[in-house]
Tab-separated table of C-alpha atoms in Angstrom:
chain	number	residue	atom	x	y	z
A	1	MET	CA	-21.533	67.665	-0.474
A	2	ASP	CA	-20.027	71.061	0.159
A	3	ARG	CA	-16.470	72.416	0.435
A	4	ILE	CA	-16.181	71.526	4.122
A	5	ASP	CA	-17.271	67.921	3.483
A	6	ARG	CA	-14.579	67.685	0.808
A	7	GLU	CA	-11.975	69.103	3.202
A	8	LEU	CA	-12.996	66.579	5.857
A	9	LEU	CA	-12.736	63.739	3.381
A	10	ALA	CA	-9.268	64.871	2.286
A	11	LEU	CA	-8.159	65.026	5.933
A	12	LEU	CA	-9.594	61.569	6.664
A	13	LEU	CA	-7.787	60.147	3.637
A	14	GLN	CA	-4.532	61.454	5.112
A	15	ASP	CA	-5.310	60.155	8.610
A	16	GLY	CA	-8.408	58.009	9.081
A	17	ARG	CA	-7.770	57.974	12.848
A	18	ALA	CA	-7.926	61.757	13.282
A	19	THR	CA	-10.253	62.777	16.100
A	20	TYR	CA	-13.273	64.972	15.539
A	21	GLN	CA	-11.501	67.647	17.578
A	22	GLU	CA	-8.427	67.534	15.307
A	23	LEU	CA	-10.601	67.644	12.209
A	24	GLY	CA	-12.685	70.468	13.655
A	25	ARG	CA	-9.602	72.598	14.310
A	26	GLN	CA	-8.514	72.209	10.700
A	27	VAL	CA	-11.889	73.078	9.169
A	28	ARG	CA	-12.851	75.582	11.906
A	29	LEU	CA	-15.927	73.723	13.179
A	30	SER	CA	-16.828	72.183	16.531
A	31	ALA	CA	-16.090	68.518	17.147
A	32	ASN	CA	-19.851	67.835	17.384
A	33	THR	CA	-20.519	69.456	14.013
A	34	VAL	CA	-17.680	67.472	12.433
A	35	ALA	CA	-19.016	64.256	13.990
A	36	ASP	CA	-22.466	64.964	12.522
A	37	ARG	CA	-20.982	65.593	9.088
A	38	VAL	CA	-18.854	62.423	9.177
A	39	ARG	CA	-21.838	60.330	10.343
A	40	ARG	CA	-23.912	61.762	7.469
A	41	LEU	CA	-21.153	60.974	4.952
A	42	ARG	CA	-21.072	57.396	6.280
A	43	ALA	CA	-24.862	57.074	6.232
A	44	VAL	CA	-25.118	58.093	2.565
A	45	GLY	CA	-22.248	55.776	1.580
A	46	VAL	CA	-19.577	58.348	0.736
A	47	ILE	CA	-17.335	56.909	3.468
A	48	ARG	CA	-17.378	53.122	3.221
A	49	GLY	CA	-14.949	52.354	6.026
A	50	TYR	CA	-11.517	52.900	7.489
A	51	ARG	CA	-8.500	50.722	6.744
A	52	ALA	CA	-4.864	50.439	7.652
A	53	ASP	CA	-2.405	50.987	4.797
A	54	LEU	CA	0.024	48.090	5.195
A	55	ASN	CA	3.582	47.938	3.904
A	56	LEU	CA	3.644	44.561	2.146
A	57	GLU	CA	7.446	44.531	2.141
A	58	ALA	CA	7.338	44.389	5.947
A	59	PHE	CA	5.592	41.021	5.543
A	60	GLY	CA	8.189	39.792	3.063
A	61	ARG	CA	5.694	40.226	0.217
A	62	GLY	CA	7.335	43.025	-1.729
A	63	MET	CA	6.928	41.357	-5.133
A	64	GLN	CA	3.714	42.661	-6.676
A	65	MET	CA	2.216	41.785	-10.027
A	66	ILE	CA	-0.716	42.922	-12.114
A	67	SER	CA	-2.280	40.067	-14.079
A	68	ASP	CA	-4.910	40.226	-16.788
A	69	ILE	CA	-7.107	37.138	-16.611
A	70	ARG	CA	-9.234	35.453	-19.250
A	71	LEU	CA	-11.578	32.809	-17.880
A	72	GLY	CA	-12.346	29.514	-19.548
A	73	GLU	CA	-15.515	29.540	-21.616
A	74	ARG	CA	-17.556	27.551	-19.110
A	75	MET	CA	-16.292	29.359	-16.012
A	76	ASP	CA	-18.898	31.404	-14.178
A	77	ARG	CA	-17.509	34.835	-13.253
A	78	LYS	CA	-19.374	34.952	-9.924
A	79	ALA	CA	-17.923	31.576	-8.943
A	80	PHE	CA	-14.462	32.843	-9.925
A	81	GLU	CA	-14.932	35.984	-7.818
A	82	ALA	CA	-16.012	33.919	-4.803
A	83	GLN	CA	-13.002	31.588	-5.159
A	84	LEU	CA	-10.560	34.514	-5.165
A	85	ASN	CA	-11.104	34.824	-1.409
A	86	ASP	CA	-9.271	31.502	-1.042
A	87	VAL	CA	-6.114	32.829	-2.742
A	88	PRO	CA	-4.403	35.070	-0.157
A	89	GLN	CA	-1.827	36.361	-2.649
A	90	VAL	CA	-4.614	38.116	-4.581
A	91	ILE	CA	-4.945	41.492	-2.866
A	92	GLY	CA	-7.167	43.225	-5.427
A	93	ALA	CA	-9.426	42.325	-8.322
A	94	MET	CA	-11.399	44.229	-10.937
A	95	ARG	CA	-13.927	42.982	-13.508
A	96	LEU	CA	-13.086	44.411	-16.932
A	97	THR	CA	-14.492	45.020	-20.368
A	98	GLY	CA	-12.388	44.241	-23.411
A	99	ASP	CA	-10.082	41.315	-24.136
A	100	TYR	CA	-9.691	40.143	-20.526
A	101	ASP	CA	-12.311	39.346	-17.903
A	102	PHE	CA	-10.439	40.453	-14.768
A	103	GLN	CA	-7.343	42.233	-13.603
A	104	LEU	CA	-5.767	40.903	-10.410
A	105	ARG	CA	-3.236	42.547	-8.145
A	106	MET	CA	-1.076	39.977	-6.407
A	107	SER	CA	1.576	40.119	-3.719
A	108	CYS	CA	4.071	37.269	-3.404
A	109	VAL	CA	7.281	36.442	-1.590
A	110	ASP	CA	9.140	35.480	-4.759
A	111	ALA	CA	8.808	34.153	-8.308
A	112	ARG	CA	8.359	30.583	-7.081
A	113	GLU	CA	5.285	31.516	-5.060
A	114	PHE	CA	3.922	33.531	-7.990
A	115	GLU	CA	4.356	30.513	-10.264
A	116	ALA	CA	2.415	28.379	-7.771
A	117	VAL	CA	-0.397	30.953	-7.741
A	118	ILE	CA	-0.546	30.907	-11.548
A	119	ASP	CA	-0.752	27.120	-11.531
A	120	ARG	CA	-3.537	27.235	-8.949
A	121	LEU	CA	-5.524	29.868	-10.837
A	122	LYS	CA	-5.407	27.725	-13.963
A	123	ALA	CA	-6.028	24.340	-12.299
A	124	GLU	CA	-8.623	25.283	-9.688
A	125	LEU	CA	-10.226	28.601	-10.638
A	126	GLY	CA	-10.836	28.154	-14.348
A	127	VAL	CA	-8.320	30.662	-15.696
A	128	ARG	CA	-7.628	30.018	-19.373
A	129	GLU	CA	-5.116	32.765	-20.060
A	130	LEU	CA	-3.045	35.069	-17.890
A	131	ARG	CA	-0.822	38.011	-18.806
A	132	SER	CA	1.268	39.420	-15.954
A	133	ARG	CA	3.524	42.367	-15.318
A	134	LEU	CA	5.814	43.053	-12.373
A	135	VAL	CA	5.031	46.272	-10.480
A	136	LEU	CA	8.252	48.265	-10.128
A	137	HIS	CA	6.763	50.942	-7.880
A	138	GLU	CA	3.455	52.628	-7.286
A	139	VAL	CA	3.004	56.300	-8.139
A	140	PRO	CA	1.305	57.888	-5.096
A	141	LEU	CA	-1.514	59.869	-6.695
A	142	GLY	CA	-4.241	59.357	-4.116
A	143	VAL	CA	-8.006	59.416	-4.391
A	144	ASP	CA	-8.129	62.808	-2.655
A	145	ARG	CA	-7.369	64.415	-6.047
A	146	ILE	CA	-10.985	63.950	-7.145
A	147	LEU	CA	-12.207	66.042	-4.232
A	148	ASP	CA	-11.045	69.201	-6.041
A	149	THR	CA	-13.180	68.543	-9.114
């Protein structure tokens, strides 16, 4: 990956819908050359896809929490991961080392809904212990920062 690939990736992170012509103007290459580079970056797995960045508050789901999860001793982690798809309030999950097994990012309407999610995680998904924090705001750092390293 060269400097131009990194520039293209930074531009795509800013606007994943930018045309090859727009990208080409910014990196001073033809649209065809940019298209070839982007296809190559997709083929080797550098670009995994394109997504919309949704404002959860617009859906009435502005309350976000980070929860550290410890599974019950007999709970299979793969089964837990598969069951997370059935909990729409869970919008992100990471497997961890250390004292907790997972960290979940959740988005809820209010505290009552969050309480119901906690109850469900414990009753149906095998969660033994849960430690949660309310997200006050997200600091917009962006993944594009690693492109300069």
